[in-house]
PDB file of N, CA, C and O in Angstrom:
ATOM      1  N   MET A   1       0.381  -0.978  -0.445  1.00 91.00           N
ATOM      2  CA  MET A   1       0.027  -0.194  -0.238  1.00 91.00           C
ATOM      3  C   MET A   1       0.771   0.906   0.005  1.00 91.00           C
ATOM      4  O   MET A   1       1.927   0.806   1.216  1.00 91.00           O
ATOM      5  N   LYS A   2       0.639   1.943  -1.050  1.00 97.00           N
ATOM      6  CA  LYS A   2       1.294   3.473  -0.415  1.00 97.00           C
ATOM      7  C   LYS A   2       0.421   4.319  -0.293  1.00 97.00           C
ATOM      8  O   LYS A   2      -0.424   4.135   0.265  1.00 97.00           O
ATOM      9  N   TYR A   3       1.412   5.361   0.127  1.00 98.00           N
ATOM     10  CA  TYR A   3       1.953   6.815   1.456  1.00 98.00           C
ATOM     11  C   TYR A   3       1.602   7.393   0.270  1.00 98.00           C
ATOM     12  O   TYR A   3       2.328   7.860  -0.301  1.00 98.00           O
ATOM     13  N   SER A   4       0.516   9.172   0.534  1.00 98.00           N
ATOM     14  CA  SER A   4       0.668   9.827  -0.142  1.00 98.00           C
ATOM     15  C   SER A   4       0.894  11.675   1.091  1.00 98.00           C
ATOM     16  O   SER A   4      -0.548  11.331   2.031  1.00 98.00           O
ATOM     17  N   VAL A   5       1.958  12.210   0.646  1.00 98.00           N
ATOM     18  CA  VAL A   5       1.287  13.578   1.160  1.00 98.00           C
ATOM     19  C   VAL A   5       0.391  14.693   0.046  1.00 98.00           C
ATOM     20  O   VAL A   5       0.968  14.342  -0.678  1.00 98.00           O
ATOM     21  N   TYR A   6      -0.061  14.885   0.783  1.00 98.00           N
ATOM     22  CA  TYR A   6      -1.337  15.591  -0.106  1.00 98.00           C
ATOM     23  C   TYR A   6      -1.388  17.223   0.935  1.00 98.00           C
ATOM     24  O   TYR A   6      -1.201  17.821   0.916  1.00 98.00           O
ATOM     25  N   ILE A   7      -1.222  18.108  -0.285  1.00 98.00           N
ATOM     26  CA  ILE A   7      -1.588  19.194  -0.072  1.00 98.00           C
ATOM     27  C   ILE A   7      -3.499  19.888  -0.504  1.00 98.00           C
ATOM     28  O   ILE A   7      -3.386  19.101  -1.564  1.00 98.00           O
ATOM     29  N   ILE A   8      -4.356  20.578   0.061  1.00 98.00           N
ATOM     30  CA  ILE A   8      -5.352  20.201  -0.558  1.00 98.00           C
ATOM     31  C   ILE A   8      -6.237  21.922   0.099  1.00 98.00           C
ATOM     32  O   ILE A   8      -4.778  22.989   0.627  1.00 98.00           O
ATOM     33  N   GLN A   9      -6.515  22.692  -1.041  1.00 98.00           N
ATOM     34  CA  GLN A   9      -6.677  24.598  -0.663  1.00 98.00           C
ATOM     35  C   GLN A   9      -8.084  24.249  -0.909  1.00 98.00           C
ATOM     36  O   GLN A   9      -9.014  24.210  -1.653  1.00 98.00           O
ATOM     37  N   SER A  10      -8.930  25.509  -0.555  1.00 98.00           N
ATOM     38  CA  SER A  10      -9.647  26.143   0.393  1.00 98.00           C
ATOM     39  C   SER A  10     -10.278  26.702  -0.918  1.00 98.00           C
ATOM     40  O   SER A  10      -9.954  27.840  -1.005  1.00 98.00           O
ATOM     41  N   GLU A  11     -12.014  26.942  -1.443  1.00 98.00           N
ATOM     42  CA  GLU A  11     -12.224  27.753  -2.410  1.00 98.00           C
ATOM     43  C   GLU A  11     -12.862  28.548  -1.679  1.00 98.00           C
ATOM     44  O   GLU A  11     -13.067  29.958  -2.354  1.00 98.00           O
ATOM     45  N   LYS A  12     -13.086  28.144  -0.980  1.00 98.00           N
ATOM     46  CA  LYS A  12     -13.543  29.464   0.040  1.00 98.00           C
ATOM     47  C   LYS A  12     -12.659  30.947   0.131  1.00 98.00           C
ATOM     48  O   LYS A  12     -13.209  31.735  -0.035  1.00 98.00           O
ATOM     49  N   ASP A  13     -11.524  30.364   0.915  1.00 98.00           N
ATOM     50  CA  ASP A  13     -10.843  31.560   1.518  1.00 98.00           C
ATOM     51  C   ASP A  13      -9.444  31.377   1.016  1.00 98.00           C
ATOM     52  O   ASP A  13      -8.328  32.174   0.568  1.00 98.00           O
ATOM     53  N   GLY A  14      -8.461  30.473  -0.202  1.00 98.00           N
ATOM     54  CA  GLY A  14      -7.513  29.922   0.195  1.00 98.00           C
ATOM     55  C   GLY A  14      -6.973  28.947   0.230  1.00 98.00           C
ATOM     56  O   GLY A  14      -5.209  29.430  -0.032  1.00 98.00           O
ATOM     57  N   THR A  15      -6.782  28.851   1.327  1.00 97.00           N
ATOM     58  CA  THR A  15      -6.278  28.553   2.597  1.00 97.00           C
ATOM     59  C   THR A  15      -5.969  27.393   2.452  1.00 97.00           C
ATOM     60  O   THR A  15      -5.785  26.405   1.825  1.00 97.00           O
ATOM     61  N   TYR A  16      -4.531  25.964   2.839  1.00 98.00           N
ATOM     62  CA  TYR A  16      -3.893  25.148   2.194  1.00 98.00           C
ATOM     63  C   TYR A  16      -4.192  24.404   3.244  1.00 98.00           C
ATOM     64  O   TYR A  16      -3.967  25.028   4.260  1.00 98.00           O
ATOM     65  N   TYR A  17      -4.031  23.550   2.836  1.00 98.00           N
ATOM     66  CA  TYR A  17      -3.843  22.441   4.809  1.00 98.00           C
ATOM     67  C   TYR A  17      -3.247  21.257   3.832  1.00 98.00           C
ATOM     68  O   TYR A  17      -3.495  20.684   2.543  1.00 98.00           O
ATOM     69  N   VAL A  18      -2.366  20.205   4.656  1.00 98.00           N
ATOM     70  CA  VAL A  18      -1.055  19.155   4.744  1.00 98.00           C
ATOM     71  C   VAL A  18      -2.256  18.072   5.336  1.00 98.00           C
ATOM     72  O   VAL A  18      -1.671  18.832   6.104  1.00 98.00           O
ATOM     73  N   GLY A  19      -1.212  16.880   4.283  1.00 98.00           N
ATOM     74  CA  GLY A  19      -1.982  16.198   4.865  1.00 98.00           C
ATOM     75  C   GLY A  19      -1.273  14.583   4.401  1.00 98.00           C
ATOM     76  O   GLY A  19      -0.534  14.950   3.562  1.00 98.00           O
ATOM     77  N   HIS A  20      -1.701  13.278   5.376  1.00 98.00           N
ATOM     78  CA  HIS A  20      -0.940  12.866   4.516  1.00 98.00           C
ATOM     79  C   HIS A  20      -2.237  11.608   5.117  1.00 98.00           C
ATOM     80  O   HIS A  20      -2.959  11.433   6.087  1.00 98.00           O
ATOM     81  N   SER A  21      -2.444  10.293   3.638  1.00 98.00           N
ATOM     82  CA  SER A  21      -3.080   9.301   3.506  1.00 98.00           C
ATOM     83  C   SER A  21      -3.219   7.940   2.719  1.00 98.00           C
ATOM     84  O   SER A  21      -1.538   8.183   1.780  1.00 98.00           O
ATOM     85  N   HIS A  22      -3.305   6.982   2.753  1.00 98.00           N
ATOM     86  CA  HIS A  22      -3.079   6.032   1.623  1.00 98.00           C
ATOM     87  C   HIS A  22      -4.178   5.913   0.806  1.00 98.00           C
ATOM     88  O   HIS A  22      -3.540   5.133  -0.221  1.00 98.00           O
ATOM     89  N   ASP A  23      -4.847   6.887   1.338  1.00 98.00           N
ATOM     90  CA  ASP A  23      -6.300   7.323   0.037  1.00 98.00           C
ATOM     91  C   ASP A  23      -6.941   8.102   0.119  1.00 98.00           C
ATOM     92  O   ASP A  23      -7.641   9.273   0.466  1.00 98.00           O
ATOM     93  N   ILE A  24      -5.959   9.393  -1.255  1.00 97.00           N
ATOM     94  CA  ILE A  24      -5.984  10.793  -1.762  1.00 97.00           C
ATOM     95  C   ILE A  24      -7.514  11.391  -1.330  1.00 97.00           C
ATOM     96  O   ILE A  24      -8.110  11.495  -0.874  1.00 97.00           O
ATOM     97  N   GLY A  25      -8.604  10.658  -2.671  1.00 97.00           N
ATOM     98  CA  GLY A  25      -9.542  10.365  -2.572  1.00 97.00           C
ATOM     99  C   GLY A  25     -10.512  10.033  -1.975  1.00 97.00           C
ATOM    100  O   GLY A  25     -11.232  11.146  -1.760  1.00 97.00           O
ATOM    101  N   LEU A  26     -10.586   9.348  -0.688  1.00 98.00           N
ATOM    102  CA  LEU A  26     -11.186   9.065  -0.007  1.00 98.00           C
ATOM    103  C   LEU A  26     -10.661   9.993   0.528  1.00 98.00           C
ATOM    104  O   LEU A  26     -12.631  11.039   1.479  1.00 98.00           O
ATOM    105  N   ARG A  27     -10.070  10.442   1.357  1.00 98.00           N
ATOM    106  CA  ARG A  27      -9.495  11.838   2.642  1.00 98.00           C
ATOM    107  C   ARG A  27     -10.385  13.594   1.715  1.00 98.00           C
ATOM    108  O   ARG A  27     -10.642  13.469   3.098  1.00 98.00           O
ATOM    109  N   LEU A  28     -10.421  13.179   0.647  1.00 98.00           N
ATOM    110  CA  LEU A  28     -10.310  13.999   0.109  1.00 98.00           C
ATOM    111  C   LEU A  28     -12.542  15.000   0.262  1.00 98.00           C
ATOM    112  O   LEU A  28     -12.884  15.510   0.726  1.00 98.00           O
ATOM    113  N   THR A  29     -12.707  13.389  -0.025  1.00 98.00           N
ATOM    114  CA  THR A  29     -14.353  13.088   0.158  1.00 98.00           C
ATOM    115  C   THR A  29     -14.514  13.791   1.818  1.00 98.00           C
ATOM    116  O   THR A  29     -15.696  14.462   1.502  1.00 98.00           O
ATOM    117  N   HIS A  30     -13.664  13.806   2.672  1.00 98.00           N
ATOM    118  CA  HIS A  30     -13.940  13.056   3.975  1.00 98.00           C
ATOM    119  C   HIS A  30     -14.489  14.791   4.170  1.00 98.00           C
ATOM    120  O   HIS A  30     -14.582  15.427   4.654  1.00 98.00           O
ATOM    121  N   HIS A  31     -13.298  15.406   3.608  1.00 98.00           N
ATOM    122  CA  HIS A  31     -12.731  16.806   4.396  1.00 98.00           C
ATOM    123  C   HIS A  31     -14.065  17.833   3.508  1.00 98.00           C
ATOM    124  O   HIS A  31     -14.367  19.024   4.089  1.00 98.00           O
ATOM    125  N   ASN A  32     -14.083  16.944   2.056  1.00 98.00           N
ATOM    126  CA  ASN A  32     -15.440  18.104   1.727  1.00 98.00           C
ATOM    127  C   ASN A  32     -17.014  17.560   2.596  1.00 98.00           C
ATOM    128  O   ASN A  32     -17.315  18.339   2.583  1.00 98.00           O
ATOM    129  N   GLU A  33     -16.828  16.696   3.185  1.00 98.00           N
ATOM    130  CA  GLU A  33     -18.086  16.207   3.351  1.00 98.00           C
ATOM    131  C   GLU A  33     -17.779  16.613   5.247  1.00 98.00           C
ATOM    132  O   GLU A  33     -18.952  16.428   6.083  1.00 98.00           O
ATOM    133  N   GLY A  34     -17.504  17.067   5.608  1.00 97.00           N
ATOM    134  CA  GLY A  34     -17.071  17.656   7.072  1.00 97.00           C
ATOM    135  C   GLY A  34     -16.402  17.465   8.680  1.00 97.00           C
ATOM    136  O   GLY A  34     -17.286  17.129   9.387  1.00 97.00           O
ATOM    137  N   TRP A  35     -15.411  15.476   7.670  1.00 96.00           N
ATOM    138  CA  TRP A  35     -15.173  15.003   8.547  1.00 96.00           C
ATOM    139  C   TRP A  35     -14.587  15.395   9.471  1.00 96.00           C
ATOM    140  O   TRP A  35     -14.147  15.100  10.670  1.00 96.00           O
ATOM    141  N   THR A  36     -13.508  16.592   8.966  1.00 92.00           N
ATOM    142  CA  THR A  36     -12.150  16.502   9.676  1.00 92.00           C
ATOM    143  C   THR A  36     -12.327  18.025  10.800  1.00 92.00           C
ATOM    144  O   THR A  36     -13.003  19.350   9.731  1.00 92.00           O
ATOM    145  N   ARG A  37     -12.858  18.252  11.249  1.00 94.00           N
ATOM    146  CA  ARG A  37     -12.823  19.575  12.347  1.00 94.00           C
ATOM    147  C   ARG A  37     -12.212  20.710  11.672  1.00 94.00           C
ATOM    148  O   ARG A  37     -12.605  22.097  11.873  1.00 94.00           O
ATOM    149  N   SER A  38     -10.024  20.782  11.859  1.00 95.00           N
ATOM    150  CA  SER A  38      -9.892  21.947  11.214  1.00 95.00           C
ATOM    151  C   SER A  38     -10.080  22.446   9.960  1.00 95.00           C
ATOM    152  O   SER A  38      -9.283  23.461   9.451  1.00 95.00           O
ATOM    153  N   THR A  39     -10.471  21.367   9.223  1.00 97.00           N
ATOM    154  CA  THR A  39     -11.026  21.897   8.159  1.00 97.00           C
ATOM    155  C   THR A  39     -12.437  21.752   7.731  1.00 97.00           C
ATOM    156  O   THR A  39     -12.267  23.069   6.095  1.00 97.00           O
ATOM    157  N   LYS A  40     -13.262  21.940   8.283  1.00 97.00           N
ATOM    158  CA  LYS A  40     -14.562  22.034   8.311  1.00 97.00           C
ATOM    159  C   LYS A  40     -15.448  23.524   8.014  1.00 97.00           C
ATOM    160  O   LYS A  40     -16.499  23.383   7.230  1.00 97.00           O
ATOM    161  N   SER A  41     -14.817  24.365   8.392  1.00 98.00           N
ATOM    162  CA  SER A  41     -15.595  25.712   7.667  1.00 98.00           C
ATOM    163  C   SER A  41     -15.191  25.989   7.002  1.00 98.00           C
ATOM    164  O   SER A  41     -15.363  26.736   6.695  1.00 98.00           O
ATOM    165  N   LYS A  42     -13.687  26.010   6.046  1.00 98.00           N
ATOM    166  CA  LYS A  42     -13.824  26.353   4.789  1.00 98.00           C
ATOM    167  C   LYS A  42     -14.286  25.357   3.581  1.00 98.00           C
ATOM    168  O   LYS A  42     -13.174  25.469   2.248  1.00 98.00           O
ATOM    169  N   ARG A  43     -15.106  24.621   3.471  1.00 98.00           N
ATOM    170  CA  ARG A  43     -15.134  23.936   2.404  1.00 98.00           C
ATOM    171  C   ARG A  43     -15.637  24.562   1.193  1.00 98.00           C
ATOM    172  O   ARG A  43     -16.031  25.857   1.973  1.00 98.00           O
ATOM    173  N   PRO A  44     -15.696  24.207   0.391  1.00 98.00           N
ATOM    174  CA  PRO A  44     -14.954  22.958  -0.356  1.00 98.00           C
ATOM    175  C   PRO A  44     -12.993  23.518  -0.657  1.00 98.00           C
ATOM    176  O   PRO A  44     -13.547  24.157  -0.628  1.00 98.00           O
ATOM    177  N   TRP A  45     -13.179  22.141  -0.667  1.00 98.00           N
ATOM    178  CA  TRP A  45     -12.023  21.941  -1.049  1.00 98.00           C
ATOM    179  C   TRP A  45     -11.339  20.997  -2.000  1.00 98.00           C
ATOM    180  O   TRP A  45     -12.029  20.160  -2.996  1.00 98.00           O
ATOM    181  N   ARG A  46     -10.315  22.006  -2.750  1.00 98.00           N
ATOM    182  CA  ARG A  46      -9.980  20.718  -4.431  1.00 98.00           C
ATOM    183  C   ARG A  46      -7.972  20.597  -3.622  1.00 98.00           C
ATOM    184  O   ARG A  46      -7.183  21.263  -3.388  1.00 98.00           O
ATOM    185  N   LEU A  47      -7.928  19.357  -4.395  1.00 98.00           N
ATOM    186  CA  LEU A  47      -6.449  18.886  -4.530  1.00 98.00           C
ATOM    187  C   LEU A  47      -5.764  19.358  -4.894  1.00 98.00           C
ATOM    188  O   LEU A  47      -6.326  19.816  -6.378  1.00 98.00           O
ATOM    189  N   MET A  48      -4.326  19.969  -5.029  1.00 98.00           N
ATOM    190  CA  MET A  48      -3.207  20.364  -5.581  1.00 98.00           C
ATOM    191  C   MET A  48      -2.222  19.749  -6.040  1.00 98.00           C
ATOM    192  O   MET A  48      -1.480  20.645  -6.544  1.00 98.00           O
ATOM    193  N   TYR A  49      -1.818  19.483  -5.274  1.00 98.00           N
ATOM    194  CA  TYR A  49      -0.689  18.355  -5.557  1.00 98.00           C
ATOM    195  C   TYR A  49      -0.612  17.530  -3.870  1.00 98.00           C
ATOM    196  O   TYR A  49      -1.018  17.032  -3.125  1.00 98.00           O
ATOM    197  N   TRP A  50       0.568  16.697  -4.358  1.00 97.00           N
ATOM    198  CA  TRP A  50       0.604  15.218  -3.340  1.00 97.00           C
ATOM    199  C   TRP A  50       1.772  14.459  -4.448  1.00 97.00           C
ATOM    200  O   TRP A  50       2.322  14.861  -4.545  1.00 97.00           O
ATOM    201  N   GLU A  51       2.739  14.171  -2.936  1.00 97.00           N
ATOM    202  CA  GLU A  51       3.842  13.087  -3.602  1.00 97.00           C
ATOM    203  C   GLU A  51       3.226  11.496  -2.478  1.00 97.00           C
ATOM    204  O   GLU A  51       2.455  11.353  -1.632  1.00 97.00           O
ATOM    205  N   GLU A  52       3.622  10.439  -3.621  1.00 97.00           N
ATOM    206  CA  GLU A  52       3.659   9.323  -3.000  1.00 97.00           C
ATOM    207  C   GLU A  52       4.899   8.853  -2.546  1.00 97.00           C
ATOM    208  O   GLU A  52       6.375   8.534  -2.519  1.00 97.00           O
ATOM    209  N   TYR A  53       5.166   8.281  -0.758  1.00 98.00           N
ATOM    210  CA  TYR A  53       5.996   7.156  -0.468  1.00 98.00           C
ATOM    211  C   TYR A  53       5.444   5.699   0.389  1.00 98.00           C
ATOM    212  O   TYR A  53       4.142   5.448  -0.239  1.00 98.00           O
ATOM    213  N   GLU A  54       6.438   4.685   0.018  1.00 98.00           N
ATOM    214  CA  GLU A  54       6.154   3.939   0.221  1.00 98.00           C
ATOM    215  C   GLU A  54       5.559   2.842   1.728  1.00 98.00           C
ATOM    216  O   GLU A  54       4.927   2.392   1.607  1.00 98.00           O
ATOM    217  N   THR A  55       5.964   4.231   2.620  1.00 98.00           N
ATOM    218  CA  THR A  55       5.739   3.489   3.794  1.00 98.00           C
ATOM    219  C   THR A  55       4.945   5.239   4.531  1.00 98.00           C
ATOM    220  O   THR A  55       5.191   6.289   4.224  1.00 98.00           O
ATOM    221  N   LYS A  56       4.811   4.017   5.272  1.00 98.00           N
ATOM    222  CA  LYS A  56       3.546   5.590   6.002  1.00 98.00           C
ATOM    223  C   LYS A  56       4.194   6.387   6.753  1.00 98.00           C
ATOM    224  O   LYS A  56       4.169   7.740   6.805  1.00 98.00           O
ATOM    225  N   SER A  57       5.528   5.906   7.346  1.00 98.00           N
ATOM    226  CA  SER A  57       6.326   7.219   8.390  1.00 98.00           C
ATOM    227  C   SER A  57       7.194   7.998   7.261  1.00 98.00           C
ATOM    228  O   SER A  57       7.328   8.853   7.991  1.00 98.00           O
ATOM    229  N   GLU A  58       7.332   7.983   5.625  1.00 98.00           N
ATOM    230  CA  GLU A  58       8.292   8.360   5.687  1.00 98.00           C
ATOM    231  C   GLU A  58       7.433   9.622   4.564  1.00 98.00           C
ATOM    232  O   GLU A  58       7.600  10.991   4.342  1.00 98.00           O
ATOM    233  N   ALA A  59       5.764   9.322   4.615  1.00 98.00           N
ATOM    234  CA  ALA A  59       4.973  10.621   4.574  1.00 98.00           C
ATOM    235  C   ALA A  59       4.778  11.449   5.799  1.00 98.00           C
ATOM    236  O   ALA A  59       4.205  11.984   5.007  1.00 98.00           O
ATOM    237  N   MET A  60       4.864  10.870   6.835  1.00 98.00           N
ATOM    238  CA  MET A  60       4.609  11.384   7.989  1.00 98.00           C
ATOM    239  C   MET A  60       5.755  11.819   7.813  1.00 98.00           C
ATOM    240  O   MET A  60       5.436  13.075   8.667  1.00 98.00           O
ATOM    241  N   ARG A  61       7.170  11.846   7.527  1.00 98.00           N
ATOM    242  CA  ARG A  61       7.628  12.789   8.058  1.00 98.00           C
ATOM    243  C   ARG A  61       7.700  14.684   6.601  1.00 98.00           C
ATOM    244  O   ARG A  61       8.127  15.425   6.967  1.00 98.00           O
ATOM    245  N   ARG A  62       7.364  13.642   5.917  1.00 98.00           N
ATOM    246  CA  ARG A  62       7.750  14.582   4.820  1.00 98.00           C
ATOM    247  C   ARG A  62       6.096  15.821   5.326  1.00 98.00           C
ATOM    248  O   ARG A  62       6.340  16.922   4.847  1.00 98.00           O
ATOM    249  N   GLU A  63       5.860  14.727   5.129  1.00 98.00           N
ATOM    250  CA  GLU A  63       3.929  16.124   5.571  1.00 98.00           C
ATOM    251  C   GLU A  63       4.667  17.069   6.667  1.00 98.00           C
ATOM    252  O   GLU A  63       4.824  18.062   6.674  1.00 98.00           O
ATOM    253  N   ARG A  64       5.318  16.402   7.769  1.00 98.00           N
ATOM    254  CA  ARG A  64       5.753  17.570   8.953  1.00 98.00           C
ATOM    255  C   ARG A  64       7.395  18.383   8.299  1.00 98.00           C
ATOM    256  O   ARG A  64       7.350  19.476   9.120  1.00 98.00           O
ATOM    257  N   GLN A  65       7.975  17.970   7.664  1.00 98.00           N
ATOM    258  CA  GLN A  65       9.052  18.671   6.532  1.00 98.00           C
ATOM    259  C   GLN A  65       7.904  20.180   6.183  1.00 98.00           C
ATOM    260  O   GLN A  65       7.944  20.985   6.357  1.00 98.00           O
ATOM    261  N   ILE A  66       6.811  19.566   4.973  1.00 98.00           N
ATOM    262  CA  ILE A  66       6.141  20.290   4.994  1.00 98.00           C
ATOM    263  C   ILE A  66       6.143  21.564   5.642  1.00 98.00           C
ATOM    264  O   ILE A  66       5.479  22.847   5.108  1.00 98.00           O
ATOM    265  N   LYS A  67       5.072  20.863   6.950  1.00 97.00           N
ATOM    266  CA  LYS A  67       4.800  21.687   7.784  1.00 97.00           C
ATOM    267  C   LYS A  67       5.804  22.553   8.951  1.00 97.00           C
ATOM    268  O   LYS A  67       4.701  24.446   8.587  1.00 97.00           O
ATOM    269  N   ARG A  68       6.946  22.603   8.959  1.00 97.00           N
ATOM    270  CA  ARG A  68       7.120  23.652  10.306  1.00 97.00           C
ATOM    271  C   ARG A  68       7.952  24.031   8.684  1.00 97.00           C
ATOM    272  O   ARG A  68       8.136  24.973   9.718  1.00 97.00           O
ATOM    273  N   MET A  69       7.850  24.168   7.541  1.00 95.00           N
ATOM    274  CA  MET A  69       8.358  25.220   6.349  1.00 95.00           C
ATOM    275  C   MET A  69       7.522  26.901   7.199  1.00 95.00           C
ATOM    276  O   MET A  69       8.091  27.950   6.602  1.00 95.00           O
ATOM    277  N   LYS A  70       6.582  26.075   6.875  1.00 92.00           N
ATOM    278  CA  LYS A  70       5.123  27.308   7.569  1.00 92.00           C
ATOM    279  C   LYS A  70       4.808  28.505   6.335  1.00 92.00           C
ATOM    280  O   LYS A  70       5.232  29.740   7.109  1.00 92.00           O
ATOM    281  N   SER A  71       5.211  28.480   5.329  1.00 94.00           N
ATOM    282  CA  SER A  71       5.185  29.143   4.217  1.00 94.00           C
ATOM    283  C   SER A  71       4.302  28.870   2.735  1.00 94.00           C
ATOM    284  O   SER A  71       4.755  27.958   2.380  1.00 94.00           O
ATOM    285  N   ARG A  72       3.977  29.623   2.920  1.00 95.00           N
ATOM    286  CA  ARG A  72       2.506  29.139   2.265  1.00 95.00           C
ATOM    287  C   ARG A  72       3.799  29.942   0.558  1.00 95.00           C
ATOM    288  O   ARG A  72       3.132  28.950  -0.131  1.00 95.00           O
ATOM    289  N   THR A  73       4.530  30.384   0.878  1.00 96.00           N
ATOM    290  CA  THR A  73       5.363  30.329  -0.454  1.00 96.00           C
ATOM    291  C   THR A  73       5.941  28.985  -1.063  1.00 96.00           C
ATOM    292  O   THR A  73       6.304  28.742  -1.610  1.00 96.00           O
ATOM    293  N   TYR A  74       6.826  28.906  -0.336  1.00 97.00           N
ATOM    294  CA  TYR A  74       6.570  27.365   0.405  1.00 97.00           C
ATOM    295  C   TYR A  74       5.961  26.426  -0.585  1.00 97.00           C
ATOM    296  O   TYR A  74       5.798  25.139  -1.768  1.00 97.00           O
ATOM    297  N   ILE A  75       4.751  25.957  -0.019  1.00 97.00           N
ATOM    298  CA  ILE A  75       3.561  25.370  -1.042  1.00 97.00           C
ATOM    299  C   ILE A  75       3.629  25.822  -1.708  1.00 97.00           C
ATOM    300  O   ILE A  75       3.386  24.778  -2.674  1.00 97.00           O
ATOM    301  N   GLU A  76       3.305  26.997  -2.161  1.00 97.00           N
ATOM    302  CA  GLU A  76       2.990  27.032  -3.483  1.00 97.00           C
ATOM    303  C   GLU A  76       4.208  27.022  -4.751  1.00 97.00           C
ATOM    304  O   GLU A  76       3.828  26.667  -5.733  1.00 97.00           O
ATOM    305  N   SER A  77       5.444  26.845  -4.495  1.00 97.00           N
ATOM    306  CA  SER A  77       5.939  26.297  -4.338  1.00 97.00           C
ATOM    307  C   SER A  77       5.658  25.093  -5.193  1.00 97.00           C
ATOM    308  O   SER A  77       6.402  24.482  -6.389  1.00 97.00           O
ATOM    309  N   LEU A  78       5.467  24.576  -4.444  1.00 96.00           N
ATOM    310  CA  LEU A  78       5.626  23.299  -5.380  1.00 96.00           C
ATOM    311  C   LEU A  78       4.577  22.774  -5.476  1.00 96.00           C
ATOM    312  O   LEU A  78       4.645  21.987  -6.611  1.00 96.00           O
ATOM    313  N   ILE A  79       3.813  23.701  -5.130  1.00 96.00           N
ATOM    314  CA  ILE A  79       2.446  23.339  -6.438  1.00 96.00           C
ATOM    315  C   ILE A  79       2.869  23.393  -8.069  1.00 96.00           C
ATOM    316  O   ILE A  79       2.292  22.506  -8.251  1.00 96.00           O
ATOM    317  N   LEU A  80       3.052  24.821  -7.985  1.00 95.00           N
ATOM    318  CA  LEU A  80       4.118  25.161  -9.433  1.00 95.00           C
ATOM    319  C   LEU A  80       4.888  23.896 -10.037  1.00 95.00           C
ATOM    320  O   LEU A  80       4.652  24.025 -11.128  1.00 95.00           O
ATOM    321  N   ARG A  81       6.163  23.870  -9.392  1.00 92.00           N
ATOM    322  CA  ARG A  81       6.601  22.587 -10.088  1.00 92.00           C
ATOM    323  C   ARG A  81       5.979  21.661 -10.416  1.00 92.00           C
ATOM    324  O   ARG A  81       6.178  21.072 -11.589  1.00 92.00           O
ATOM    325  N   LYS A  82       4.978  20.651  -9.420  1.00 79.00           N
ATOM    326  CA  LYS A  82       4.089  19.498 -10.302  1.00 79.00           C
ATOM    327  C   LYS A  82       3.276  20.263 -11.429  1.00 79.00           C
ATOM    328  O   LYS A  82       3.210  19.039 -11.797  1.00 79.00           O
ATOM    329  N   THR A  83       3.410  21.513 -11.570  1.00 67.00           N
ATOM    330  CA  THR A  83       1.635  21.244 -12.606  1.00 67.00           C
ATOM    331  C   THR A  83       2.619  21.317 -13.954  1.00 67.00           C
ATOM    332  O   THR A  83       4.105  21.876 -14.453  1.00 67.00           O
TER     333      THR A  83
END
């Protein structure tokens, strides 16, 4: 099973959320249905970026690395590189 680090963007206010999951499609559905308290008020969300990893621990490590940057500019540079 592969794991992914993903970045979603709120269509309501443009903010980003970084997470990890083994099923990005299902996770995005959960975000958009309000299952996640921290993202519920900013629905709808759209998937902007993802990276795949072999293990959950690798994905979690990368998620923490992106979050530690605390930089919208860094997140947007990742998204631009992917497109």
